[in-house]
Amino acid sequence: MTTAVVWFRKCLRIHDNAVLSWACESDEVDSVLPVFIMNEEIGAEGDNKFGFNRTRFLVESLRDLSDSLERELGLKLMILKGAYLETIDTLIDSLEDDAFLAYEYCSEPEILLLSVEINDLGSSGRTAFRSRAFPASHTLLDIEKTVRSPTYSNPKSMKDMERIFRNQFGTNEIGFYDIKDPLPVPEIGKPMAELKSLHNEIEISYLEDYLLSQYPERMGKDQYFHGGEGEALERLARKVTARPAYVNNFRKPKTYSTNLQEDPREPSTTGLSPYLSTGCLSIRKIWKECEKSYLSGEHSQPPESLHGQMMFREMFYLLSRSVINWDKSTGNENCKEINWDDFDRSKMESWESGMTGYPFIDAMMRQLDETGWMHHLGRHAVSCFLTRGQLWQSWTRGRDVFERKLVDSDWAINNGNWLWLAGVAPFSMPYYRVYNPCPDSKSSLNVETELAEFVRHWVPELKDFPSRYIFEPHLAPLPIQISSGCVIGKDYPLPIVDRKDSRKKNLARFKISLQN
Ligand SMILES: Cc1cc2nc3c(=O)[nH]c(=O)nc-3n(C[C@H](O)[C@H](O)[C@H](O)COP(=O)(O)OP(=O)(O)OC[C@H]3O[C@@H](n4cnc5c(N)ncnc54)[C@H](O)[C@@H]3O)c2cc1C
């Protein structure tokens, strides 16, 4: 008798889940045990990587996964708390049947190392244990196979990605990359494995109680992005499937960084990144939904199209696997070393809490804090401001804040984009193209400036300010500040740096760093 231990990691869903489908359908398997391991660092006190929204989103996704496993397949999700290897070791020992650990391949260095250690569990005299990592569960490409292919070299551009896609997938008769359709929810269930309860097993309600006790005031508030496969599929249907014209005309640089005018919390883009990062939504599923729209007529192309966005995602997954020290500022061949200033607590705190005195930057950072999300061009603006633009702090500091706060926090993508925006990577924009943190209607940051509802919503101190001054309010004459109910320097901060002086100084410093 063999029990398949289906280890859910970054595919918190039952659609297009190769591991689950295999376990439910394979003749090798007699019973199934779905497991999620709450690594010790998740939600730990003072933890650096999991802030409130990220943890909440994960817990909601687990609740949804647990419900759908039970409803659709009669299986119960077991949640175990502890270090990965030890937890797997104990779990395997407590099974009466032979165990087959099946899990999604993950390209992060620590997890790759763990895969080797997991294999060792099988070779250390445990004959009743086998394991298998399923490739291309979280990405379109089989990352391991692609980076090992003889034609592979690190991609720097969309042209490189198109070449890689052609090589790996080929094209079909209508000229689309020949990417497989997503798998349906498995039809055949298997009995749930028999297992005595384990000392480190926890209920989802324990995690929900934990959130309530740690963040009582935040849990009471209306949250914007909710975790779970159900939410993911609903958003996909509403934002993508139902809007072929939107999909076909999608040009990322033209989308508004300030969200929808009627709702400052709703993205002008799909807003699907949190669901892709947690795997509540399969990347293949959204890829194929876009293809359906593309069949209906003319459509935009990479890098601007929706497919283009997903190809950037694949690019960062490849690089994060092939570039050693991907998340480091030294010993990383994709990162020029720049002489950033030492950690400046005051600047970092002003930036993180949205109190820089630059309303556009502050609105973006407050949106991040409250909802866990920010538009791509907003991320451009705040990361440029923190690094080569104004504050001259290392990109790794901003990366850490994003990692903790984003509901779409993703190791490969977050590091890749910070490298890009700090101007230090081969695929970066030229370092001297610095965004103006006080954008006007012509800015490539695509800001709605006429009514400026986005700034009014997120920086309510300025809600009655005239649009003309709202992006640089300290320039408003004092009588206007008084009549708008916000005196700059008293009710809202003065700019923490002079944007023009700091830009000039930093450009010179960047140039010198490059020469060294
Ligand atoms: C400094 C910085 C940090 C970032 N950190 C993350 C992160 O941790 N996690 C994350 O998912 N994205 C990150 N991004 C990329 C991008 O901003 C988000 O993926 C995008 O804003 C998500 O919104 P959306 O789902 O509406 O995107 P859409 O425009 O609707 O795109 C669809 C999907 O394509 C992918 N995608 C889009 N843009 C990019 C990109 N530039 N790089 C890689 N994938 C992309 C995402 O999975 C996204 O959901 C970062 C960008 C910057 C500048």
Coordinates of N, CA and C in Angstrom, one line a residue, residues 58 74 131 174 194 210 214 387 418 461 504:
L58 N -2.0 34.4 2.9 CA -1.7 33.0 2.9 C -2.7 32.2 3.7
G74 N -13.0 15.1 -1.0 CA -13.1 14.4 0.2 C -11.8 14.2 1.0
S131 N 10.4 9.9 -3.5 CA 9.9 11.3 -3.6 C 10.1 11.7 -5.1
I174 N -1.3 27.9 -35.4 CA -1.7 29.3 -35.5 C -0.6 30.3 -35.0
E194 N -4.7 7.2 6.5 CA -4.9 7.0 7.9 C -3.6 7.5 8.6
Y210 N -4.3 33.6 15.5 CA -3.0 34.2 15.7 C -3.0 35.6 15.1
Q214 N -2.4 39.1 17.0 CA -1.3 40.0 16.6 C -1.7 41.3 16.0
T387 N 16.5 54.5 -4.2 CA 17.9 54.1 -4.6 C 18.6 55.2 -5.3
W418 N 13.9 44.7 -8.4 CA 14.7 45.7 -7.6 C 16.1 45.9 -8.3
E461 N -4.6 63.9 4.4 CA -4.2 65.2 4.8 C -4.4 66.2 3.7
K504 N 20.8 65.1 -8.8 CA 22.0 65.6 -9.5 C 23.2 64.9 -8.8

